[in-house]
Short mmCIF file of N, CA, C and O in Angstrom, two decimals:
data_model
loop_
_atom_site.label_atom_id
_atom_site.label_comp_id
_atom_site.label_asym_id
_atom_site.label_seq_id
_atom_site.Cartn_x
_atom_site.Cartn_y
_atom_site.Cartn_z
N UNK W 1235 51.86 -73.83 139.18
CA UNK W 1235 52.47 -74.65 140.21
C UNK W 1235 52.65 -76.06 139.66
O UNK W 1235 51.80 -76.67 139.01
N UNK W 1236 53.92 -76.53 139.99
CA UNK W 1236 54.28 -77.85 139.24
C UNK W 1236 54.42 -78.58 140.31
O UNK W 1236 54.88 -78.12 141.35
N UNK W 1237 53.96 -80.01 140.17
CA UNK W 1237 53.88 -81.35 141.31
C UNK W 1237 54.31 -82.31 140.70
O UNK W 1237 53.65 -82.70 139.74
N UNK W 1238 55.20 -82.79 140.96
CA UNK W 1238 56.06 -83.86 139.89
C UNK W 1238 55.60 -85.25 141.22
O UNK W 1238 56.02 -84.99 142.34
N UNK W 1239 55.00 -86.26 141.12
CA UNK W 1239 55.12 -87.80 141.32
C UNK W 1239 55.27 -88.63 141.28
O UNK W 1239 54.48 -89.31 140.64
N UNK W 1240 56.42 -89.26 141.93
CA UNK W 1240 56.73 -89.83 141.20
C UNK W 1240 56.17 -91.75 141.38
O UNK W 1240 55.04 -92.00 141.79
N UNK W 1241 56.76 -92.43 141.17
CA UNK W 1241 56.24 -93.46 141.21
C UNK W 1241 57.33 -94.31 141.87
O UNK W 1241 56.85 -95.17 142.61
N UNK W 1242 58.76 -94.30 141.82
CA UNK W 1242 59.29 -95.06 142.40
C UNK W 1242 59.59 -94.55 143.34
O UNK W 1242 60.70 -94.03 143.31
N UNK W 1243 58.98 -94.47 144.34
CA UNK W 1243 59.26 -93.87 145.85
C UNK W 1243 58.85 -94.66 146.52
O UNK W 1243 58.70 -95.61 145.74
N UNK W 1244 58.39 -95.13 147.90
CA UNK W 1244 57.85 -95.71 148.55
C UNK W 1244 57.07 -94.23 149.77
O UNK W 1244 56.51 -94.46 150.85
N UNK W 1245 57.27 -93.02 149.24
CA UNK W 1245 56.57 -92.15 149.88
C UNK W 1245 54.96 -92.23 149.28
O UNK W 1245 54.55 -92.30 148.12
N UNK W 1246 54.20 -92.19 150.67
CA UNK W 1246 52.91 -91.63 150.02
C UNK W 1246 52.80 -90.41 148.74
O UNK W 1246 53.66 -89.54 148.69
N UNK W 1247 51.45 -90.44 147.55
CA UNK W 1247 51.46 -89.73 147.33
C UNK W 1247 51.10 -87.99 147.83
O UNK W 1247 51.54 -86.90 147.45
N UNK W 1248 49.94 -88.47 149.00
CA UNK W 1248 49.72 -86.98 149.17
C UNK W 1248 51.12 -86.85 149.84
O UNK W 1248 51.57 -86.02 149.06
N UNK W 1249 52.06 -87.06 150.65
CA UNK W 1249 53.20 -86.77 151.45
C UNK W 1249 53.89 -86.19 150.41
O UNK W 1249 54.64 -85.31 150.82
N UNK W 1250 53.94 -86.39 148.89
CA UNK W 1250 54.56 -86.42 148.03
C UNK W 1250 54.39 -84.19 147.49
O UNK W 1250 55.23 -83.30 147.47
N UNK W 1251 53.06 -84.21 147.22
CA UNK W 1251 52.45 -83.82 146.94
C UNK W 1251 52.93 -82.06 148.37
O UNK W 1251 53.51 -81.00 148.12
N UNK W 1252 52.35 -82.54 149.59
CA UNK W 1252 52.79 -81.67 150.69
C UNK W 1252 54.11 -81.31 150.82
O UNK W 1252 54.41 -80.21 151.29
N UNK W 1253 54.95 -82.11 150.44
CA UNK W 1253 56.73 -81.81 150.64
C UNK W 1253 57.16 -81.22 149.68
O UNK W 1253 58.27 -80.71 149.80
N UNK W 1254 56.37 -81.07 148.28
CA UNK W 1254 56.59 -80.11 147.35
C UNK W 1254 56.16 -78.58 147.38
O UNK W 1254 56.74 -77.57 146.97
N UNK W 1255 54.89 -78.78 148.05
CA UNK W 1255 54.26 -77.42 148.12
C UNK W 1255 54.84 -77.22 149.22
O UNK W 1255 55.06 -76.02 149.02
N UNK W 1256 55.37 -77.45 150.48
CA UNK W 1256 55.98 -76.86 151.54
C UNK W 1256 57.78 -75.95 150.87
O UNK W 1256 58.22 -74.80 150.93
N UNK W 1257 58.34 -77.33 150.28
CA UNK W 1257 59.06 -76.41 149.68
C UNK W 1257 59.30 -74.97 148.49
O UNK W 1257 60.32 -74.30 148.39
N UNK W 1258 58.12 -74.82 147.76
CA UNK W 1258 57.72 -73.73 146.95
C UNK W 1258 58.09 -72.82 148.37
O UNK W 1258 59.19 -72.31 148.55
N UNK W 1259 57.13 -72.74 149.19
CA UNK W 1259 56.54 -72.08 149.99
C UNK W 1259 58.16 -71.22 150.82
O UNK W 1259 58.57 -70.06 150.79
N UNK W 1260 58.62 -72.34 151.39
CA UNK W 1260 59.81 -72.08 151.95
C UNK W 1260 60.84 -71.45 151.27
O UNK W 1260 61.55 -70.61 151.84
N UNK W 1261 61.05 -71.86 149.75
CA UNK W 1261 62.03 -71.13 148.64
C UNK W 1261 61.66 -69.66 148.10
O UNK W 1261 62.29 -68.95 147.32
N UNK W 1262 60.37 -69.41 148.80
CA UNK W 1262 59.71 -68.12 147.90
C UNK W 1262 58.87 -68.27 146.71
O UNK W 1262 57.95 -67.47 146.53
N UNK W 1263 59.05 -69.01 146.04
CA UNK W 1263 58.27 -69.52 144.65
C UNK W 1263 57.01 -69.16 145.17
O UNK W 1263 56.35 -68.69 144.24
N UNK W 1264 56.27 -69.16 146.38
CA UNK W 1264 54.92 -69.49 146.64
C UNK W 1264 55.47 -68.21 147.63
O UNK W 1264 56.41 -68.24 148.41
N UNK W 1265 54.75 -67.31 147.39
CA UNK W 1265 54.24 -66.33 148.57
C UNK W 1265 53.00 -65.71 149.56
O UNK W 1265 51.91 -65.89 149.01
N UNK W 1266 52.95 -65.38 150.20
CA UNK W 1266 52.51 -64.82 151.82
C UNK W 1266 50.67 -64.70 150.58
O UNK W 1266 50.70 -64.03 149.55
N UNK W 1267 49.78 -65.22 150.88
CA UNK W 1267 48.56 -64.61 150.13
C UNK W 1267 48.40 -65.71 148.58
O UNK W 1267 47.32 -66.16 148.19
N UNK W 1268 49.67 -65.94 147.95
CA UNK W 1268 49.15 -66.75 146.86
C UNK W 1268 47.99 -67.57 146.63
O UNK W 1268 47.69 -68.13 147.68
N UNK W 1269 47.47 -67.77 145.99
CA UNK W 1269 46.56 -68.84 145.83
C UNK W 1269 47.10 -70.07 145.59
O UNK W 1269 48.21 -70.24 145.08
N UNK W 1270 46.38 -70.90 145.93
CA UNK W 1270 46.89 -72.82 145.35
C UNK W 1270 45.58 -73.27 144.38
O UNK W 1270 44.51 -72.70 144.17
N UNK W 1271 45.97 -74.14 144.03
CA UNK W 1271 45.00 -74.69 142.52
C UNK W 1271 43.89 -75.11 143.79
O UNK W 1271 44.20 -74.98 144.97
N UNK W 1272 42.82 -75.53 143.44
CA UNK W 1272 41.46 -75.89 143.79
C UNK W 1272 41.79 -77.57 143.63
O UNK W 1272 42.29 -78.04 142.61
N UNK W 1273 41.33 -78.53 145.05
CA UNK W 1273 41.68 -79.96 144.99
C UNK W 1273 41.29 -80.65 143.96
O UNK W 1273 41.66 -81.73 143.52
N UNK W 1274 40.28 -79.69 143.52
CA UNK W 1274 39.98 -80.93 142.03
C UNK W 1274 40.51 -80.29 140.89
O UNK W 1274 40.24 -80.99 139.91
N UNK W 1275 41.07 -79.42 140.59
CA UNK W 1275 41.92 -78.78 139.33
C UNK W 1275 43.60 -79.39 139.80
O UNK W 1275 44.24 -79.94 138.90
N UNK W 1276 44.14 -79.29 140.97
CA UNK W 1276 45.26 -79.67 141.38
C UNK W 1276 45.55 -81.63 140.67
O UNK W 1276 46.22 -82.22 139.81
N UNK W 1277 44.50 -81.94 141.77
CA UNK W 1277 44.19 -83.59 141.43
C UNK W 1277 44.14 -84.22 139.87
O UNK W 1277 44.86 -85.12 139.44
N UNK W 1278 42.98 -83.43 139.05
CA UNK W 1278 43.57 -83.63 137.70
C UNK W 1278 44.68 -83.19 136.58
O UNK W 1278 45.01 -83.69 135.51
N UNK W 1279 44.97 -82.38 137.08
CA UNK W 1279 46.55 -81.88 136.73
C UNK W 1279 47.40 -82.92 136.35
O UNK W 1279 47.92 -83.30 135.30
N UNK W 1280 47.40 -83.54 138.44
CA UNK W 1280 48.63 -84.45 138.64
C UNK W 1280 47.68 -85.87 138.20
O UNK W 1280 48.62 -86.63 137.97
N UNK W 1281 46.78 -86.48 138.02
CA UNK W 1281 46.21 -87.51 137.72
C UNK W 1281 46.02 -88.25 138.78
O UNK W 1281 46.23 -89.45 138.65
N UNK W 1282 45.57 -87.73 140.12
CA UNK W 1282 45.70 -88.56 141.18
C UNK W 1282 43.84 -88.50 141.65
O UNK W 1282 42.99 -87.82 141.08
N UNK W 1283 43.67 -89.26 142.61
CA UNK W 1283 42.21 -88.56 143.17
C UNK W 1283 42.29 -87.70 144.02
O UNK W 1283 43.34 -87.43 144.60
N UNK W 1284 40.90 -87.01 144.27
CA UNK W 1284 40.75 -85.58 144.53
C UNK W 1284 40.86 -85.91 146.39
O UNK W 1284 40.99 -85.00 147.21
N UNK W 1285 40.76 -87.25 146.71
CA UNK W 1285 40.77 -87.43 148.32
C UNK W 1285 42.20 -87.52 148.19
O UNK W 1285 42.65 -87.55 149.34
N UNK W 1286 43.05 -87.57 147.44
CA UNK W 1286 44.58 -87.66 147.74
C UNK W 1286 45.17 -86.19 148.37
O UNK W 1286 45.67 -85.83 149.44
N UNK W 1287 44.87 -85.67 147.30
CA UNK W 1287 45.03 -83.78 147.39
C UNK W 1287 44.29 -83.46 148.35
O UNK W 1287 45.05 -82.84 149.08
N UNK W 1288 43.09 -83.47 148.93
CA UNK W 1288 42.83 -83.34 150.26
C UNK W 1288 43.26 -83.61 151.13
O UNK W 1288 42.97 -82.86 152.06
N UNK W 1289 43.91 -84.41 151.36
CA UNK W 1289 44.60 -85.03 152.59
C UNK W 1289 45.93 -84.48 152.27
O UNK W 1289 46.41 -84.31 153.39
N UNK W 1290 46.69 -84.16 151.54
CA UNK W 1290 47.95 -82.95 151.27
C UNK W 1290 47.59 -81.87 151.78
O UNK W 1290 48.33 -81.37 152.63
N UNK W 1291 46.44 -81.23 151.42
CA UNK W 1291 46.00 -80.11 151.72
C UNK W 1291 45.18 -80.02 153.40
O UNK W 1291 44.99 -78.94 153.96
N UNK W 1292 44.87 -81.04 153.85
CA UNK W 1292 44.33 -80.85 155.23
C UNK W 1292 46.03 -81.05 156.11
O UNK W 1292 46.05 -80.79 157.32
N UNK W 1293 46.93 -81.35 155.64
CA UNK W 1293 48.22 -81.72 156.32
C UNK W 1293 48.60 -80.07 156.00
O UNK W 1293 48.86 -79.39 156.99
N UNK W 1294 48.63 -79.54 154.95
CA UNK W 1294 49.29 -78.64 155.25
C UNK W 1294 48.89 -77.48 155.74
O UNK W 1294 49.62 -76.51 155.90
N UNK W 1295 47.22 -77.56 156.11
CA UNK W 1295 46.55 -76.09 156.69
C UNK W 1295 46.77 -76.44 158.14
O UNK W 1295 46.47 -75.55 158.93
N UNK W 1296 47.31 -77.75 158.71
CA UNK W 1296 47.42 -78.27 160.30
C UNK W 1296 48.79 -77.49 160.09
O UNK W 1296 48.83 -76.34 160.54
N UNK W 1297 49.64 -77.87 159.60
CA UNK W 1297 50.91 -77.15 159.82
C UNK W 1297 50.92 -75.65 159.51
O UNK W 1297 51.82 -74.95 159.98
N UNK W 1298 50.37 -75.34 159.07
CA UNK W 1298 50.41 -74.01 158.70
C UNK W 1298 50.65 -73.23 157.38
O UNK W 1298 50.55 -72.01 157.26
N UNK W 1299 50.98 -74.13 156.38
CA UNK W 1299 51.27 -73.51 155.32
C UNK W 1299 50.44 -73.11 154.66
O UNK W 1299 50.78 -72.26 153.84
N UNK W 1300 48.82 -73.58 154.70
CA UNK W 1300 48.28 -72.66 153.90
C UNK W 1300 46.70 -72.78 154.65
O UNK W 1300 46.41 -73.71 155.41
N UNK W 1301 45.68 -71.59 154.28
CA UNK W 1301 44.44 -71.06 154.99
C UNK W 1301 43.47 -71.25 153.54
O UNK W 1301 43.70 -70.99 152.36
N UNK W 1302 42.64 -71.67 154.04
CA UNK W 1302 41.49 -72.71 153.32
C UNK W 1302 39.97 -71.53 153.71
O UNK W 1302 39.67 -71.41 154.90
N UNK W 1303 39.15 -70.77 152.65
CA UNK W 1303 38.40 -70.31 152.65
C UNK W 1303 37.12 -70.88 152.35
O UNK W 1303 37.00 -70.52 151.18
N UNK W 1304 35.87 -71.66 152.68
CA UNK W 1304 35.00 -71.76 152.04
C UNK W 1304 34.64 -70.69 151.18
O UNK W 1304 34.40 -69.52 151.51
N UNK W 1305 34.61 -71.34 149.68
CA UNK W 1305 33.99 -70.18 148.38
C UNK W 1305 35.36 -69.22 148.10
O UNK W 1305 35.54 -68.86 146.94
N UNK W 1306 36.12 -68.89 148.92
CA UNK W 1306 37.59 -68.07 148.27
C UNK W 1306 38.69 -69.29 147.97
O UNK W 1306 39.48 -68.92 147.10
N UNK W 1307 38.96 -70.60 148.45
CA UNK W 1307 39.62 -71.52 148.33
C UNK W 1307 40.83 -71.40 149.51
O UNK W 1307 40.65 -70.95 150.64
N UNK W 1308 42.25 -71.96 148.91
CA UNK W 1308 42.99 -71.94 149.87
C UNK W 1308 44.46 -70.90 149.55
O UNK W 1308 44.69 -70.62 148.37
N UNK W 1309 44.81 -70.71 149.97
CA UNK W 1309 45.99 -69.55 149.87
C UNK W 1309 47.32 -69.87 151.28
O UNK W 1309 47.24 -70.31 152.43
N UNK W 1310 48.36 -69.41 150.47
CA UNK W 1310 49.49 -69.85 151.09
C UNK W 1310 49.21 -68.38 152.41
O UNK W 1310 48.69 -67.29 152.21
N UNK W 1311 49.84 -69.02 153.80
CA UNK W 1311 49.79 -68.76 154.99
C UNK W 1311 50.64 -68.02 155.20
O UNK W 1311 51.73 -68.11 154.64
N UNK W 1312 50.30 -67.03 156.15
CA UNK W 1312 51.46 -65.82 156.53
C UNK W 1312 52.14 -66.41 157.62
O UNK W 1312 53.36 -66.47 157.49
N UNK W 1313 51.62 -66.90 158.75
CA UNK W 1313 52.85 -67.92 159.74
C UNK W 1313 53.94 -69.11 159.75
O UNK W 1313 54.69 -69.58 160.60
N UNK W 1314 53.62 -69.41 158.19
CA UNK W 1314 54.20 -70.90 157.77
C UNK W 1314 55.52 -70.87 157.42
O UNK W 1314 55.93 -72.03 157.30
N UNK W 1315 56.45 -69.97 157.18
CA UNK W 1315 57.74 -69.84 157.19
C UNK W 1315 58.59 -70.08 158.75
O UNK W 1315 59.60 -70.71 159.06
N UNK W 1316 57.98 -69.54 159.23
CA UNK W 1316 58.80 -69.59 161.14
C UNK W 1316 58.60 -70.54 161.72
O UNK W 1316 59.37 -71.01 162.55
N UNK W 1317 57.01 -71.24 161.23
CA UNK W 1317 56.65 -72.31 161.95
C UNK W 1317 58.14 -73.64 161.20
O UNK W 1317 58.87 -74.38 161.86
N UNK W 1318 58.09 -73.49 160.02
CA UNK W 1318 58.82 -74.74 159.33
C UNK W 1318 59.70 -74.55 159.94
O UNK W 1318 60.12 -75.39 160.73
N UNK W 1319 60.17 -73.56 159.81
CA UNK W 1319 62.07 -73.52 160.56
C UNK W 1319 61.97 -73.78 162.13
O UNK W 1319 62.68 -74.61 162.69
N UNK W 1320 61.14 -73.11 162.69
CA UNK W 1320 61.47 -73.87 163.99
C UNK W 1320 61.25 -75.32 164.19
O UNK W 1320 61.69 -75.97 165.13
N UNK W 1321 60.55 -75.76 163.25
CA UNK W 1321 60.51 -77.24 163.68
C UNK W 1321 61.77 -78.37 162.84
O UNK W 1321 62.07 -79.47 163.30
N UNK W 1322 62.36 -77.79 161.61
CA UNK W 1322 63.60 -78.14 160.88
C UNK W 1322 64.86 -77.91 162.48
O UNK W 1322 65.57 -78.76 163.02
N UNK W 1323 64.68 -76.41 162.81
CA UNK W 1323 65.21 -76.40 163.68
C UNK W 1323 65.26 -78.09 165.11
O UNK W 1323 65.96 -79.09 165.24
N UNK W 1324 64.47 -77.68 165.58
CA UNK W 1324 64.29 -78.94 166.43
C UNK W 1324 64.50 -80.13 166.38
O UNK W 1324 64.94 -80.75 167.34
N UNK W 1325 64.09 -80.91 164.69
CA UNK W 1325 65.01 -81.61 164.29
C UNK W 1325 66.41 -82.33 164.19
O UNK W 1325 66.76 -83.51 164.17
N UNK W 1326 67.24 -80.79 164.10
CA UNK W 1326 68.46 -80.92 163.86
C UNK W 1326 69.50 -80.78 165.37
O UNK W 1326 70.57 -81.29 165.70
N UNK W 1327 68.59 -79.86 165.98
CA UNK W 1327 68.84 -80.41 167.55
C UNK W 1327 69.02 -81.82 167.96
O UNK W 1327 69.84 -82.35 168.72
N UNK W 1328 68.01 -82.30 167.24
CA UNK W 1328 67.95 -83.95 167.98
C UNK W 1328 69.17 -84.51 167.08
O UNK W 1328 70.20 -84.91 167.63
N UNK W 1329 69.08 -84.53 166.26
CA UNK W 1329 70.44 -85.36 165.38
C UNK W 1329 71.56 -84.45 166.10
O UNK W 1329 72.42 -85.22 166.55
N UNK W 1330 71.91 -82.90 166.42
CA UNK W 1330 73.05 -82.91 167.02
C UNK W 1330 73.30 -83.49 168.50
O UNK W 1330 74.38 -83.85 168.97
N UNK W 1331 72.47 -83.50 168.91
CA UNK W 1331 72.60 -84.00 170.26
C UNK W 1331 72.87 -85.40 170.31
O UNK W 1331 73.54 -85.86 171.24
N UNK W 1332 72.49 -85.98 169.56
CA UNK W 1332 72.80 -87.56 169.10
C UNK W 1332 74.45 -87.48 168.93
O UNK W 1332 75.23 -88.04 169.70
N UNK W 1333 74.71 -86.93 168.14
CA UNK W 1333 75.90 -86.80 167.55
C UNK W 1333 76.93 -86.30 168.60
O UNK W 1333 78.05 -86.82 168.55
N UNK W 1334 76.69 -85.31 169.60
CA UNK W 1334 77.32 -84.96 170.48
C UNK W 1334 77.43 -86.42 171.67
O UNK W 1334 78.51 -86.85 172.08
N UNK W 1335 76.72 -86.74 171.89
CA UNK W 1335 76.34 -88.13 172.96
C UNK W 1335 77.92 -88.95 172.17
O UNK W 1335 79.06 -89.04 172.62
N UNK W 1336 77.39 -89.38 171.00
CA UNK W 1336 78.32 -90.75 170.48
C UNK W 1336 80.21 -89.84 170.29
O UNK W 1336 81.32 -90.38 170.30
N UNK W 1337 79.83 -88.29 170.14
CA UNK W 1337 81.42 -88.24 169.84
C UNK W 1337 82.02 -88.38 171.79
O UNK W 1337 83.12 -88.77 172.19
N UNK W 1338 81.00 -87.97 172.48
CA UNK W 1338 81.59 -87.75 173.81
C UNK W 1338 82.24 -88.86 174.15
O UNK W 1338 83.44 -88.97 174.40
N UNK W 1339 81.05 -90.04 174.15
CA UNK W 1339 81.31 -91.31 174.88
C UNK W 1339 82.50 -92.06 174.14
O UNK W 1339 83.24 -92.94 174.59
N UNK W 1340 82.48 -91.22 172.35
CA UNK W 1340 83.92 -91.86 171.99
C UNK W 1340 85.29 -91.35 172.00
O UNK W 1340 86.20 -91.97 171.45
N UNK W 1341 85.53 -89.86 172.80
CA UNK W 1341 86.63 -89.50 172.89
C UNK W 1341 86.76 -88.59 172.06
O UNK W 1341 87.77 -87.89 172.13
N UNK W 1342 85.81 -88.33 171.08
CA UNK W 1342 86.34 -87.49 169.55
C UNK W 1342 86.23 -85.91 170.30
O UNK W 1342 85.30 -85.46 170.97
N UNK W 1343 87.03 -85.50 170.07
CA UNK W 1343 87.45 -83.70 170.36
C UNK W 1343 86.24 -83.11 169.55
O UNK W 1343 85.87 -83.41 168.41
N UNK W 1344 85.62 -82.00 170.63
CA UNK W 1344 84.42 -81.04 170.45
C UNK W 1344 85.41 -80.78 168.56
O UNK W 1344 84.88 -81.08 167.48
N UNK W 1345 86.80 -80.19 168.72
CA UNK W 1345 86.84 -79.20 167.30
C UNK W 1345 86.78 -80.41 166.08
O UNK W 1345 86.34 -80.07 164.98
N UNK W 1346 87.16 -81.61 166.26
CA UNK W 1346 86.54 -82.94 165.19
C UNK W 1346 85.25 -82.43 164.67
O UNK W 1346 85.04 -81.88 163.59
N UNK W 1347 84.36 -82.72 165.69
CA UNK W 1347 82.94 -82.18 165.64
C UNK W 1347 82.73 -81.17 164.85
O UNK W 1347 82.10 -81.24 163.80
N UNK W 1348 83.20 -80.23 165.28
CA UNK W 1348 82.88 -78.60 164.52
C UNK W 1348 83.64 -79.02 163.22
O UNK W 1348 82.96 -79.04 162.20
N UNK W 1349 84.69 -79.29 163.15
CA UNK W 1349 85.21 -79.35 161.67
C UNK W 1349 84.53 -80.05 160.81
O UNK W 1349 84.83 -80.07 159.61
N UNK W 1350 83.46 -80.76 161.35
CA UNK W 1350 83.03 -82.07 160.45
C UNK W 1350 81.75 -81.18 160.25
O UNK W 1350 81.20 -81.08 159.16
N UNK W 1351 81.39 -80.65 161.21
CA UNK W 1351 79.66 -80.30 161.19
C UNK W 1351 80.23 -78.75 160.16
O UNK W 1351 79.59 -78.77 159.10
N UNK W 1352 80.67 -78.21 160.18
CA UNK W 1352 81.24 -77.70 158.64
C UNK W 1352 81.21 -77.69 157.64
O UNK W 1352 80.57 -77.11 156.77
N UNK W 1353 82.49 -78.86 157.74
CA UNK W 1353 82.08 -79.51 156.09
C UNK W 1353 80.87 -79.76 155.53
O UNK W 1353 80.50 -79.31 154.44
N UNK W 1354 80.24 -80.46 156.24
CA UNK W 1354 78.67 -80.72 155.59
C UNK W 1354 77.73 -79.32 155.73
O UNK W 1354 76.66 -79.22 155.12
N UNK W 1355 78.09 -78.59 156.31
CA UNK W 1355 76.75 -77.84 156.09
C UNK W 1355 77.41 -77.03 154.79
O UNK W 1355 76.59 -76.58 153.98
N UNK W 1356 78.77 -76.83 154.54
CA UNK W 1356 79.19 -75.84 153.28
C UNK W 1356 78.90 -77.08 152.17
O UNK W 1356 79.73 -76.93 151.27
N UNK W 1357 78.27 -77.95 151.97
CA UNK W 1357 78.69 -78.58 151.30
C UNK W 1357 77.09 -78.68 150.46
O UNK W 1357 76.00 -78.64 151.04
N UNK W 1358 77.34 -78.84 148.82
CA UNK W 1358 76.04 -78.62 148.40
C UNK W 1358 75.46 -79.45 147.50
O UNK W 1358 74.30 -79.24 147.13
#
């Protein structure tokens, strides 16, 4: 498992750290049962401290992506795919609904909308 950090971000590192392993997880790279490195093999890997990677790792057993064994360690989560998407989902609700509000109040035609919300989603 690779964790790239970078330095010119203004993201936290553990945030850094969680948004990578969420995406493994979500792409398949990381499957249903896998194991994850141990916080202090992970931590020196990436050169960070071992309370950094804990706090990645307590964020992502709250969300669901992965189940934490005393003495077996932690392993990627069987509910954590549906959970992400419904909440990506919900997300994007709120930005469309935003978006629906400002085209209404400006006159722009529902098929504007659809043609536009289109383009961007084919777009890569």
């Amino acid at each position: 498992m690779e964790i790239i950090i970078s330095s010119n971000t203004s993201k936290p590192i553990y945030e850094q750290i969680t948004s990578q392993i969420k995406a493994m997880i979500m792409s398949g790279e990381l499957q249903t049962g896998d194991p994850i490195p141990s916080m202090r093999a992970l931590a020196k890997s990436i050169h960070v401290s071992v309370i950094t990677v804990q706090k990645a790792y307590e964020d992502l057993q709250r969300d669901g992506f992965i189940e934490t064994t005393v003495g077996r360690g932690s392993f990627v989560s069987a509910q954590n795919k549906d959970f992400f998407q419904e909440e990506q989902q919900r997300r994007a609700e709120e930005h469309l609904q935003a978006a629906a509000d400002i085209a209404r109040s400006s006159g722009i035609p529902l098929s504007k909308i659809l043609e536009l919300l289109t383009i961007f989603y084919q777009e890569e």
